[in-house]
PDB file of C-alpha atoms in Angstrom:
ATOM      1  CA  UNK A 102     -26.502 -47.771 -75.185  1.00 44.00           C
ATOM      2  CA  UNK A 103     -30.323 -47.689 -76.566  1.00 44.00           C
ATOM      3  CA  UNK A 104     -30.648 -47.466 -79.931  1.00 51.00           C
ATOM      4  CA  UNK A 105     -33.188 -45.561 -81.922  1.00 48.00           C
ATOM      5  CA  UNK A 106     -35.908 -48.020 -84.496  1.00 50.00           C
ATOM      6  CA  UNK A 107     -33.135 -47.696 -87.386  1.00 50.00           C
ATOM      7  CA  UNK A 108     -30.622 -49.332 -85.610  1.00 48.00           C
ATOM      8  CA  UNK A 109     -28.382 -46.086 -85.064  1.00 53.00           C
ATOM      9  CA  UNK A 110     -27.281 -44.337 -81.581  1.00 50.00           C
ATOM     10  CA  UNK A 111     -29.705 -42.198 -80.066  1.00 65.00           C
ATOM     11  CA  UNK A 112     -27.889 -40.962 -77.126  1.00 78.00           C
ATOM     12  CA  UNK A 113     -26.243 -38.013 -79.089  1.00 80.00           C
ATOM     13  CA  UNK A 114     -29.446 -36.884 -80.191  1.00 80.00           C
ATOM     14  CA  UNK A 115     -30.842 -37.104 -76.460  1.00 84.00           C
ATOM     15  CA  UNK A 116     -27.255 -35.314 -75.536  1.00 85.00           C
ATOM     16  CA  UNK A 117     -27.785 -32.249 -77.422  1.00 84.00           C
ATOM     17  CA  UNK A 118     -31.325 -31.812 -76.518  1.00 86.00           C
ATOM     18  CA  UNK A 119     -30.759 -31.827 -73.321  1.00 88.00           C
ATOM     19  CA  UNK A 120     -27.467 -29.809 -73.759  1.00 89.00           C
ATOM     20  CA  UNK A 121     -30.027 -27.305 -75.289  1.00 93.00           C
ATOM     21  CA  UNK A 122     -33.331 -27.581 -73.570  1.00 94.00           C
ATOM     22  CA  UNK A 123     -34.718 -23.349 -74.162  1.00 95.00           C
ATOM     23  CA  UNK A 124     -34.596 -23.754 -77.625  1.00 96.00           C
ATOM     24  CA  UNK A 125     -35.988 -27.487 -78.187  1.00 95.00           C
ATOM     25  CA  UNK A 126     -39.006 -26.194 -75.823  1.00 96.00           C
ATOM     26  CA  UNK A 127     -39.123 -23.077 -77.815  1.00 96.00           C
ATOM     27  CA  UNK A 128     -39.617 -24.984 -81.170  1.00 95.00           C
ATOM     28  CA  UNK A 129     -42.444 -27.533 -79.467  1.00 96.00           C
ATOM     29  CA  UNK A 130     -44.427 -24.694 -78.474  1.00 96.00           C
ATOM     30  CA  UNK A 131     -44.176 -22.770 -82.094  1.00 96.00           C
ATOM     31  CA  UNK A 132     -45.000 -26.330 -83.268  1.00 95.00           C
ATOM     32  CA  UNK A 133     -47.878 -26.775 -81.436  1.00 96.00           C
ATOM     33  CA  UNK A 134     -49.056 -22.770 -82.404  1.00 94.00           C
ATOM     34  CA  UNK A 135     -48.870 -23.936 -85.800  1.00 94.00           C
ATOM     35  CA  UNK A 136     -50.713 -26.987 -85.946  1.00 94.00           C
ATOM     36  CA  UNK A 137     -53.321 -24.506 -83.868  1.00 93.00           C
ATOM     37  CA  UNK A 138     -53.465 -22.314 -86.872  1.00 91.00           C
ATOM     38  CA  UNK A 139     -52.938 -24.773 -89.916  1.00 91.00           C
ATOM     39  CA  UNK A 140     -56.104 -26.875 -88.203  1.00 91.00           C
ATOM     40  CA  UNK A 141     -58.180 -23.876 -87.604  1.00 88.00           C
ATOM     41  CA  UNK A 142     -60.502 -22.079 -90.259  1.00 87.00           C
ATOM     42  CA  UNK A 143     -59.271 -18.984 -91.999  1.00 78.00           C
ATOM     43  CA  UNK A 144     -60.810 -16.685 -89.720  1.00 81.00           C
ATOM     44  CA  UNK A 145     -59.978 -17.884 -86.460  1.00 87.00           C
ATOM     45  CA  UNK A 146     -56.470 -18.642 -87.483  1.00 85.00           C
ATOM     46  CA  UNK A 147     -55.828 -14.640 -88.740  1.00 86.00           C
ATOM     47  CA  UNK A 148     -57.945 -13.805 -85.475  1.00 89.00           C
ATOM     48  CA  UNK A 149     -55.266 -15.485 -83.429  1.00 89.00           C
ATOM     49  CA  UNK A 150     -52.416 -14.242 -85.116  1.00 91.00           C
ATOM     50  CA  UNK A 151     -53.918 -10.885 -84.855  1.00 88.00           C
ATOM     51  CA  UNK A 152     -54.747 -11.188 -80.894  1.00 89.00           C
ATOM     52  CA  UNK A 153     -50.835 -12.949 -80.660  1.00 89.00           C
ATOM     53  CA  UNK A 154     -49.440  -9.969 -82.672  1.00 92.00           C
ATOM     54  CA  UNK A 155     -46.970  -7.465 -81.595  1.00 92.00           C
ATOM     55  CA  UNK A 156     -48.468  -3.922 -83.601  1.00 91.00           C
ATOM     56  CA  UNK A 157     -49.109  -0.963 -82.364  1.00 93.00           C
ATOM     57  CA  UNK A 158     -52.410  -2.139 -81.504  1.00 92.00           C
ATOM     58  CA  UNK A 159     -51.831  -4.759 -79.140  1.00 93.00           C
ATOM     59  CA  UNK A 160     -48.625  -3.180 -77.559  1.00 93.00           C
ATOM     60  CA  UNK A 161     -51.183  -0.197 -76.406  1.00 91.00           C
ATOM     61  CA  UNK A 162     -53.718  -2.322 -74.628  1.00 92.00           C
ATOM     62  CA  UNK A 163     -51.634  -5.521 -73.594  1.00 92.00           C
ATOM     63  CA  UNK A 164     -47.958  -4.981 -74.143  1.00 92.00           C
ATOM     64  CA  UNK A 165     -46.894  -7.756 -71.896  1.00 93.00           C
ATOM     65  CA  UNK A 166     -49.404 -10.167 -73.707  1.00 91.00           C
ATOM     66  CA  UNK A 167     -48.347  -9.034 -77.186  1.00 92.00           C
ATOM     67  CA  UNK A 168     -44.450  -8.965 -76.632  1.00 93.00           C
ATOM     68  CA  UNK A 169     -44.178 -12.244 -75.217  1.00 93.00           C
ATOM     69  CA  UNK A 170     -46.890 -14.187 -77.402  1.00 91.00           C
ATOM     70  CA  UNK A 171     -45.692 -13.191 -80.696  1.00 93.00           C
ATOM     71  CA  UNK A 172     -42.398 -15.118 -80.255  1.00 93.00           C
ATOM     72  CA  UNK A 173     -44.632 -18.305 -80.084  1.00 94.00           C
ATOM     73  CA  UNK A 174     -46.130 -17.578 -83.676  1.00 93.00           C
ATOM     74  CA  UNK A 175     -45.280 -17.926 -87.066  1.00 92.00           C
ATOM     75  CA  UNK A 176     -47.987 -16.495 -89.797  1.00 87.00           C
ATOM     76  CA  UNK A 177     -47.226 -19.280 -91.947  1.00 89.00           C
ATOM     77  CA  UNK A 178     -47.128 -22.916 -90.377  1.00 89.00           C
ATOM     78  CA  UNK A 179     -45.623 -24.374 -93.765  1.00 90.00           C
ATOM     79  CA  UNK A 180     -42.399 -22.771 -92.459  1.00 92.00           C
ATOM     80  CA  UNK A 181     -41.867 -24.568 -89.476  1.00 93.00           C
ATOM     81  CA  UNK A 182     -39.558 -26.790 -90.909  1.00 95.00           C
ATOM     82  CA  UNK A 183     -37.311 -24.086 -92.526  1.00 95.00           C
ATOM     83  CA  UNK A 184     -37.614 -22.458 -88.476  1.00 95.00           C
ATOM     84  CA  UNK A 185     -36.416 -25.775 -87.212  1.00 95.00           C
ATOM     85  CA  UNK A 186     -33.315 -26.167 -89.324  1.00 96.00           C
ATOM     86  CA  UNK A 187     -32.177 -22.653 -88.373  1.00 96.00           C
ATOM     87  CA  UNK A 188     -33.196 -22.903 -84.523  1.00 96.00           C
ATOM     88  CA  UNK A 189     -30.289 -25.856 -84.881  1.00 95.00           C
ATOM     89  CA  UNK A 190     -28.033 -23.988 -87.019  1.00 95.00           C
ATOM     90  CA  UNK A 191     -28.287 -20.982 -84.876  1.00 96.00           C
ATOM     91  CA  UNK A 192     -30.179 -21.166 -81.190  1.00 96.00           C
ATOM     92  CA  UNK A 193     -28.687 -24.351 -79.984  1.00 95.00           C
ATOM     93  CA  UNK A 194     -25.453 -23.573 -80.089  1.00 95.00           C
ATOM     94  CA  UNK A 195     -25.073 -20.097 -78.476  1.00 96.00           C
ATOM     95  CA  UNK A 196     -27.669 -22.186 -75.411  1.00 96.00           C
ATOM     96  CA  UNK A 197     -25.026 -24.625 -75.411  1.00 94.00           C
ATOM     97  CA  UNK A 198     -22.509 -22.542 -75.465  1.00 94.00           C
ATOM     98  CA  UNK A 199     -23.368 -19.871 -72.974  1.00 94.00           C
ATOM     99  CA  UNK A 200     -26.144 -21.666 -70.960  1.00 93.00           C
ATOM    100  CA  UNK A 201     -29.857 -21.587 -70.754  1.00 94.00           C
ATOM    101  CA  UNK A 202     -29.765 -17.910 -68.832  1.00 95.00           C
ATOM    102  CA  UNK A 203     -27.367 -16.217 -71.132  1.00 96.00           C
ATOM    103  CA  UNK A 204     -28.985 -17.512 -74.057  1.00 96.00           C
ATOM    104  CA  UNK A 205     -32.368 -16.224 -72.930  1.00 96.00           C
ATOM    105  CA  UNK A 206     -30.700 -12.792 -71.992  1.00 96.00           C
ATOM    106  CA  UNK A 207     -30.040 -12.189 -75.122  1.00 96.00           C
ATOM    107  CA  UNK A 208     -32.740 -12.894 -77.383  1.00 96.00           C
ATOM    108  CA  UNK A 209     -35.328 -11.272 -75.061  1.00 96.00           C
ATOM    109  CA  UNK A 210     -33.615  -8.436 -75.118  1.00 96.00           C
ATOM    110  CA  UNK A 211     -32.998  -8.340 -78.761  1.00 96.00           C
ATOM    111  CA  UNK A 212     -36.518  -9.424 -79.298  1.00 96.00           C
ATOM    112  CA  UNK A 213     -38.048  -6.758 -76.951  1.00 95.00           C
ATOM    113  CA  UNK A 214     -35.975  -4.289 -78.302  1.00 96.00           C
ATOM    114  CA  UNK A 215     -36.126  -4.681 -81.968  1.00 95.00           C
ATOM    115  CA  UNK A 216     -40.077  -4.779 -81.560  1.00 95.00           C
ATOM    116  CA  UNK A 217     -40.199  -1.161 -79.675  1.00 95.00           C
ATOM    117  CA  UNK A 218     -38.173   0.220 -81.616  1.00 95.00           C
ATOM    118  CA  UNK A 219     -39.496  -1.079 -84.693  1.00 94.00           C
ATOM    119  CA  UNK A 220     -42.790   0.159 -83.868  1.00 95.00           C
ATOM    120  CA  UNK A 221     -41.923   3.552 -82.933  1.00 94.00           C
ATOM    121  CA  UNK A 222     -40.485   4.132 -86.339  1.00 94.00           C
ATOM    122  CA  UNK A 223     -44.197   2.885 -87.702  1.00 94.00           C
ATOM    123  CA  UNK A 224     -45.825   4.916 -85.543  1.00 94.00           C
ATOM    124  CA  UNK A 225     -43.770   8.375 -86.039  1.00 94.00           C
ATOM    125  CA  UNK A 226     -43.999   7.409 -89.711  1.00 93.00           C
ATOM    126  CA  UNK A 227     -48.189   6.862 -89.658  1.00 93.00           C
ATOM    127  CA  UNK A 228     -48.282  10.454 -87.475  1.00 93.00           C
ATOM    128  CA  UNK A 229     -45.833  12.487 -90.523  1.00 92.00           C
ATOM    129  CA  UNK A 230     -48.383  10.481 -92.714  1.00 89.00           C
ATOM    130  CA  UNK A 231     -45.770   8.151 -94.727  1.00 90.00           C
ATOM    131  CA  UNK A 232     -47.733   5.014 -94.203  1.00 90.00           C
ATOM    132  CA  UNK A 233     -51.581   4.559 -93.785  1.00 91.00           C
ATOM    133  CA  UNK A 234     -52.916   3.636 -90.106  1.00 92.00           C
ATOM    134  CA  UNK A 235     -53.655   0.534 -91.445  1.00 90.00           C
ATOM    135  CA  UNK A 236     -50.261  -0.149 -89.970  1.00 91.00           C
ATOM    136  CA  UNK A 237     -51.135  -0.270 -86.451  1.00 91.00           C
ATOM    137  CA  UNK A 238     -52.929  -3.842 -87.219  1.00 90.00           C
ATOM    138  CA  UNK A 239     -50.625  -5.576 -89.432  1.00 90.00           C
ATOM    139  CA  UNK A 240     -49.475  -9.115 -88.122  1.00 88.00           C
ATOM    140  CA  UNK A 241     -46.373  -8.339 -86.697  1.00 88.00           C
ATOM    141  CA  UNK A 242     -45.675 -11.956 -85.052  1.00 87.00           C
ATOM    142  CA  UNK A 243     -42.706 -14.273 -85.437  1.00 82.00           C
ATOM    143  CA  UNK A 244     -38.817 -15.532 -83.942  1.00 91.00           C
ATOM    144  CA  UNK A 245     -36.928 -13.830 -86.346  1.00 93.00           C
ATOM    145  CA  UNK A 246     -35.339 -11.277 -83.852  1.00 95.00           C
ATOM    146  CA  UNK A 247     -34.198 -13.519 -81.808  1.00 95.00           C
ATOM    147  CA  UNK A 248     -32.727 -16.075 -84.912  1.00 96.00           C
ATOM    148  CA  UNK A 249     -30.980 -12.789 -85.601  1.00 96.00           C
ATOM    149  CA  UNK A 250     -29.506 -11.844 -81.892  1.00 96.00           C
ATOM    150  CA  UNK A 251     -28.310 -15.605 -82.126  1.00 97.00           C
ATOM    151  CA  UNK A 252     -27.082 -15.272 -85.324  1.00 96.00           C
ATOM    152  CA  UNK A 253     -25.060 -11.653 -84.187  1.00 96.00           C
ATOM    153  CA  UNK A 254     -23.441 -13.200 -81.010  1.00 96.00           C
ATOM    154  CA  UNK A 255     -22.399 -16.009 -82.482  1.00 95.00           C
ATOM    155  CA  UNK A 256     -19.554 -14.369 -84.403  1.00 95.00           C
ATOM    156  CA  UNK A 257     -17.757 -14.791 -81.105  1.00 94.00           C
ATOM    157  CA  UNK A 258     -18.107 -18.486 -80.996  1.00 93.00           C
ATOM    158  CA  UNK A 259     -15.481 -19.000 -84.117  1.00 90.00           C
ATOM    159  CA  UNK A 260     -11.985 -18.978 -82.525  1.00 86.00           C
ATOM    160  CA  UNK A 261     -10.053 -18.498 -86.037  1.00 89.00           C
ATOM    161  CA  UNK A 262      -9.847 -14.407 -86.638  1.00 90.00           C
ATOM    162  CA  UNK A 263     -10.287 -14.553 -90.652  1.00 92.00           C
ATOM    163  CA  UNK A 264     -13.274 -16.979 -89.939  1.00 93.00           C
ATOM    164  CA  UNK A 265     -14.970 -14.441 -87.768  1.00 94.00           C
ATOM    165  CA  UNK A 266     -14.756 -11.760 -90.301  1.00 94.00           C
ATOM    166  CA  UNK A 267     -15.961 -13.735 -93.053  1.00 96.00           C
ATOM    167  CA  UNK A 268     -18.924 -14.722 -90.858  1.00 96.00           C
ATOM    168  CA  UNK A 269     -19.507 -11.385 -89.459  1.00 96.00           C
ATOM    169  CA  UNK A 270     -19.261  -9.564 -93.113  1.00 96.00           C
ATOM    170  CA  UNK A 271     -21.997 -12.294 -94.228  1.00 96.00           C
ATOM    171  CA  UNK A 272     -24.317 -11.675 -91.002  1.00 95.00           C
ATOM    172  CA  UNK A 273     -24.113  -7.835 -91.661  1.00 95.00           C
ATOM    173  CA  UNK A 274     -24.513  -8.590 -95.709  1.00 95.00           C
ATOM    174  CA  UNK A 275     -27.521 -10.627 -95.051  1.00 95.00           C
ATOM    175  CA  UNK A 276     -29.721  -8.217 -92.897  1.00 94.00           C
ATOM    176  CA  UNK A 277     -28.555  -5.257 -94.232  1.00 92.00           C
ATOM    177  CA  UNK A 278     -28.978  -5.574 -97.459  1.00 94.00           C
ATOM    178  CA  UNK A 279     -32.876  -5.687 -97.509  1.00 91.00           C
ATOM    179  CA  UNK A 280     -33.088  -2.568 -94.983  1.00 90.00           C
ATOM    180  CA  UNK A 281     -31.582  -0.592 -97.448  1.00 91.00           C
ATOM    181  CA  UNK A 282     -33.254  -2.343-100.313  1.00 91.00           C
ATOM    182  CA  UNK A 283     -36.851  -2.864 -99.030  1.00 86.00           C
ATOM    183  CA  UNK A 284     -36.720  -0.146 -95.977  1.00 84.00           C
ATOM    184  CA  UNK A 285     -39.533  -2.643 -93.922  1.00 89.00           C
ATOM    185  CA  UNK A 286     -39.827  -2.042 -90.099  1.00 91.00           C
ATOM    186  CA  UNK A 287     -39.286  -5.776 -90.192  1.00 91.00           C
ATOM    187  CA  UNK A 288     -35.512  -5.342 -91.664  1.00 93.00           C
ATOM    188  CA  UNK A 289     -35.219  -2.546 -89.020  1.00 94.00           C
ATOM    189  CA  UNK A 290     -35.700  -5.549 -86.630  1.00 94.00           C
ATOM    190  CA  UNK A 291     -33.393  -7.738 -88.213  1.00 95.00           C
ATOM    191  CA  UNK A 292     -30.618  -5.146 -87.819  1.00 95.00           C
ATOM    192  CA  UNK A 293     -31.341  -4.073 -84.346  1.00 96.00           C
ATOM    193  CA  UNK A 294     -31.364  -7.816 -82.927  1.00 96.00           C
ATOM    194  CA  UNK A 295     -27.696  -8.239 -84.942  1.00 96.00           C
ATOM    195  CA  UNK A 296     -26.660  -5.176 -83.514  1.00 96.00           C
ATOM    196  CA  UNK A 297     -28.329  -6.559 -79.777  1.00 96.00           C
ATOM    197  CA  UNK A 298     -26.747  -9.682 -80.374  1.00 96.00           C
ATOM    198  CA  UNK A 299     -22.931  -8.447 -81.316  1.00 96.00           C
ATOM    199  CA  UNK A 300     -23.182  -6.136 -78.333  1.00 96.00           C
ATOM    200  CA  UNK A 301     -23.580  -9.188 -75.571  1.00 95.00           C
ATOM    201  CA  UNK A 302     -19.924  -9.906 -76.346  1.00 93.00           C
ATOM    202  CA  UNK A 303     -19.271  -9.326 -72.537  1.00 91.00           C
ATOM    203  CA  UNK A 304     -21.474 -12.186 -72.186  1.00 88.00           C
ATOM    204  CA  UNK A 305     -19.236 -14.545 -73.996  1.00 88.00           C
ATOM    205  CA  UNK A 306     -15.845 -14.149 -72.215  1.00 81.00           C
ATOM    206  CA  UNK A 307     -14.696 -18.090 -70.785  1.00 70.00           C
ATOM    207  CA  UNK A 308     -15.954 -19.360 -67.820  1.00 61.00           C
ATOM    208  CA  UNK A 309     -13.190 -21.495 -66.843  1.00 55.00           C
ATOM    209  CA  UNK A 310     -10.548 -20.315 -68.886  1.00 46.00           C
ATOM    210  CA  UNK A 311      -9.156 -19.830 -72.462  1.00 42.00           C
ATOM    211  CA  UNK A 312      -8.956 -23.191 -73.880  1.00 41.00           C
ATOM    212  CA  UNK A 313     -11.326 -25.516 -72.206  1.00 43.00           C
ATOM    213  CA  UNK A 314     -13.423 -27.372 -74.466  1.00 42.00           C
ATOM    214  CA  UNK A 315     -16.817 -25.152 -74.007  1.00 44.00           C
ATOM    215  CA  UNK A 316     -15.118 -21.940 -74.859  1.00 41.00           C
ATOM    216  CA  UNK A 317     -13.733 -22.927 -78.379  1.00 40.00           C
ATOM    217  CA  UNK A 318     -15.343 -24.036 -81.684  1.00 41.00           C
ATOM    218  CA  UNK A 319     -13.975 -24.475 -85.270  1.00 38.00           C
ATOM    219  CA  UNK A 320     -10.128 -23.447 -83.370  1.00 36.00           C
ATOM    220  CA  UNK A 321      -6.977 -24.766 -81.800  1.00 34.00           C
ATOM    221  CA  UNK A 322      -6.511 -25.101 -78.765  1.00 35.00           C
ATOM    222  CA  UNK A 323     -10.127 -27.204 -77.289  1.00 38.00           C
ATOM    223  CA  UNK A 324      -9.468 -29.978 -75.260  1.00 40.00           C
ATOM    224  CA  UNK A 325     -11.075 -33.478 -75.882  1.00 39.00           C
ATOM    225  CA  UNK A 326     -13.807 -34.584 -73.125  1.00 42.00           C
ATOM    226  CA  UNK A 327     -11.503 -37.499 -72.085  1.00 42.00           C
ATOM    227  CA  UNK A 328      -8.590 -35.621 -71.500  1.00 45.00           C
ATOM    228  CA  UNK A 329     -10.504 -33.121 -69.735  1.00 47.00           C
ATOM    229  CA  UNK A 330     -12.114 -36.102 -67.318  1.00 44.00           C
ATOM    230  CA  UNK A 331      -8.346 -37.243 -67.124  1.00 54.00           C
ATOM    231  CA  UNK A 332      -6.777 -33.687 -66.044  1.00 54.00           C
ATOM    232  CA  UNK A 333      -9.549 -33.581 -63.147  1.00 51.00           C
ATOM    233  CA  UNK A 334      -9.189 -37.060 -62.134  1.00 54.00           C
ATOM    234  CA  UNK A 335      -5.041 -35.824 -61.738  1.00 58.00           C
ATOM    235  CA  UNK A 336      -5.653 -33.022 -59.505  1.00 61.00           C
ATOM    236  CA  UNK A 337      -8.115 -34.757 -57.574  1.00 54.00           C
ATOM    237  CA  UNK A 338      -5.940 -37.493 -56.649  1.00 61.00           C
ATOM    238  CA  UNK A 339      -3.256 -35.005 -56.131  1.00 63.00           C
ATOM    239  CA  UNK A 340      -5.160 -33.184 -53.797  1.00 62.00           C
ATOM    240  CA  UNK A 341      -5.980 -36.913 -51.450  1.00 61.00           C
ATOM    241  CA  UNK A 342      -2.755 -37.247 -51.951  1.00 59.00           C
ATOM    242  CA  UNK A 343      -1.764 -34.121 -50.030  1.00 64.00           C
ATOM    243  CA  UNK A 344      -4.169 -34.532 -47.659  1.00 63.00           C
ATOM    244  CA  UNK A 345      -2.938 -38.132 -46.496  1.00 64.00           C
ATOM    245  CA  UNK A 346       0.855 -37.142 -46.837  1.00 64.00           C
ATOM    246  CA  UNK A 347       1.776 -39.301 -49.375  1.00 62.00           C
ATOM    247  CA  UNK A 348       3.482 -38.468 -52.607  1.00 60.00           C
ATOM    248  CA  UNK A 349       1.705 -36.846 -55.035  1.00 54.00           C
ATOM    249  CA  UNK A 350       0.841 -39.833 -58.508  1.00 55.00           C
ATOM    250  CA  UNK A 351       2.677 -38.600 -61.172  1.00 57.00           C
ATOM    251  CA  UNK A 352       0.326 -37.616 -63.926  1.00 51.00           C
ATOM    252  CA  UNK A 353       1.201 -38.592 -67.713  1.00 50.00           C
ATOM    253  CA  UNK A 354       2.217 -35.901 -68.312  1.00 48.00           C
ATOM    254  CA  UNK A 355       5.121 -36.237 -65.849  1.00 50.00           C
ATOM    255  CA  UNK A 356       5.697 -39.657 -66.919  1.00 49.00           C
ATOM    256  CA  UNK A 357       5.850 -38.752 -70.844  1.00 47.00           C
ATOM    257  CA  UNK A 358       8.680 -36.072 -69.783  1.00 45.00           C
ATOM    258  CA  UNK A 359      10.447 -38.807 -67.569  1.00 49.00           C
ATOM    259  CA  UNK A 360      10.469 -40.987 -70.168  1.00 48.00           C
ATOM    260  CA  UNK A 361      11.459 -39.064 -73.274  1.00 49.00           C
ATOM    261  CA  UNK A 362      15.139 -38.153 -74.586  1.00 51.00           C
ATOM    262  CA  UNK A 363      16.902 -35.303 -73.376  1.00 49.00           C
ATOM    263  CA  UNK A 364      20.045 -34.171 -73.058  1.00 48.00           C
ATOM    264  CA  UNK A 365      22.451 -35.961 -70.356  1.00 52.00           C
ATOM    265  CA  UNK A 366      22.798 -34.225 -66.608  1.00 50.00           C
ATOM    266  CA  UNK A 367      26.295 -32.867 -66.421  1.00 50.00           C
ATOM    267  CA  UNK A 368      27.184 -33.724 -62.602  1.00 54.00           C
ATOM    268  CA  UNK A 369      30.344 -33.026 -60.877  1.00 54.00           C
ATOM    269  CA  UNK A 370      33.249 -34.644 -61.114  1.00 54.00           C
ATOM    270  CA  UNK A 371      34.247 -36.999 -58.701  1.00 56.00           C
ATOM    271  CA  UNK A 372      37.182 -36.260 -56.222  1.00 53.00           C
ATOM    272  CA  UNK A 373      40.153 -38.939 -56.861  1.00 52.00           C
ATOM    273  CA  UNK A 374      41.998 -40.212 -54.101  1.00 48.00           C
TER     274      UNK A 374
END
């Protein structure tokens, strides 16, 4: 096994990157965005976060361009290290969990969603005159939505039912609290990419069945990885065994039972002469 410079295993770090590979690509690009703008001067750093931005602006002349770069940005590059701890906390797991595909699924769709609909409320409220026009050009940039679609279909990751509530009563706490508070199209977001997020529930449903190992987290009932390797090593050589006509190996499973107490066989008497 290599070892990292301080002496301690580096293979589980290279294990869940790789187990995770959207969202550790996601945070190098955001990382390199943000040395972009911390290096840059003042004005060329709010031009590209402006150009990058998803207002009402851009979405009118290059929707594609402004939907997809603003989850690459963060208007403050001092964050990135707060962004990193929750793209661990939250992001890898659900990729792990559901796979690359999934995982994608639902935070584009949370993130495109939350950002039209978002915007429509600004721009209904600048036409009724509630907020100045000024509001078509804010910097509207960022990977909140999709921190918060992760954070929303995760709920279904906790096996225990009383551990899923309390988690589920905090997620709903958390971003709904400032939309009532604050009323920000930004909150609206928030909420929208929960609500995105707890409706992919379909999504989550096991793969190979109710208590293998990737469909159950902080629960009874997951299986280790080496008695996982050992149950398909058993039906494999179950299977040869079928195939050639010889007796099937008895698994240890069989051979615990053969070998444990039980009660005694009640057979027949015998016939006396």
């Amino acid at each position: 096994m290599s070892r990292a410079p301080g002496g301690e295993p580096s293979r589980p770090i290279r294990s869940w990157v790789r187990s995770s590979p959207g969202t550790h690509l996601w945070l190098a690009v955001i990382a390199l965005t943000s040395l972009v703008v911390a290096l840059s001067p003042d004005g060329l750093g709010h031009t590209l976060l402006h150009r990058h931005s998803s207002n009402l602006y851009e979405l009118s002349r290059h929707p594609v361009r402004a939907l997809l770069g603003s989850a690459f940005w963060i208007e403050n590059p001092e964050s990135l290290l707060f962004y990193a701890v929750l793209f661990e906390v939250f992001h890898a797991p659900v990729e792990r969990w559901l796979g690359t595909l999934r995982w994608l699924a639902v935070v584009a769709t949370a993130h495109i969603a939350a950002t039209l609909i978002s915007q429509t409320v600004v721009l209904e409220a600048i036409r009724d005159h509630d907020v100045p026009r000024s509001m078509a050009h804010v910097v509207d940039i960022g990977v909140s939505y999709g921190l918060a679609a992760s954070a929303g279909v995760l709920t279904y990751r906790l096996a225990r039912p009383h551990w899923r509530r309390l988690y589920l009563a905090a997620a709903v706490g958390f971003f709904t609290v400032p939309l009532v508070t604050t009323r920000t199209y930004t909150d609206l977001g928030h909420a929208i990419s929960l609500v995105v997020g707890l409706a992919f529930r379909p999504l989550t449903r096991p793969r190979h069945g109710p208590n293998t190992d990737e469909n159950r987290w902080w629960g009874r009932g997951a299986r280790t990885h080496t008695e996982g390797v050992r149950e398909r090593g058993g039906r494999f050589e179950r299977a040869e065994a079928n195939r050639a006509g010889r007796p099937a190996p008895r698994t240890d499973a069989s051979r615990s039972r053969a070998g444990a107490p039980g009660r005694r066989r009640c057979r027949p008497p015998r016939s006396r002469p």
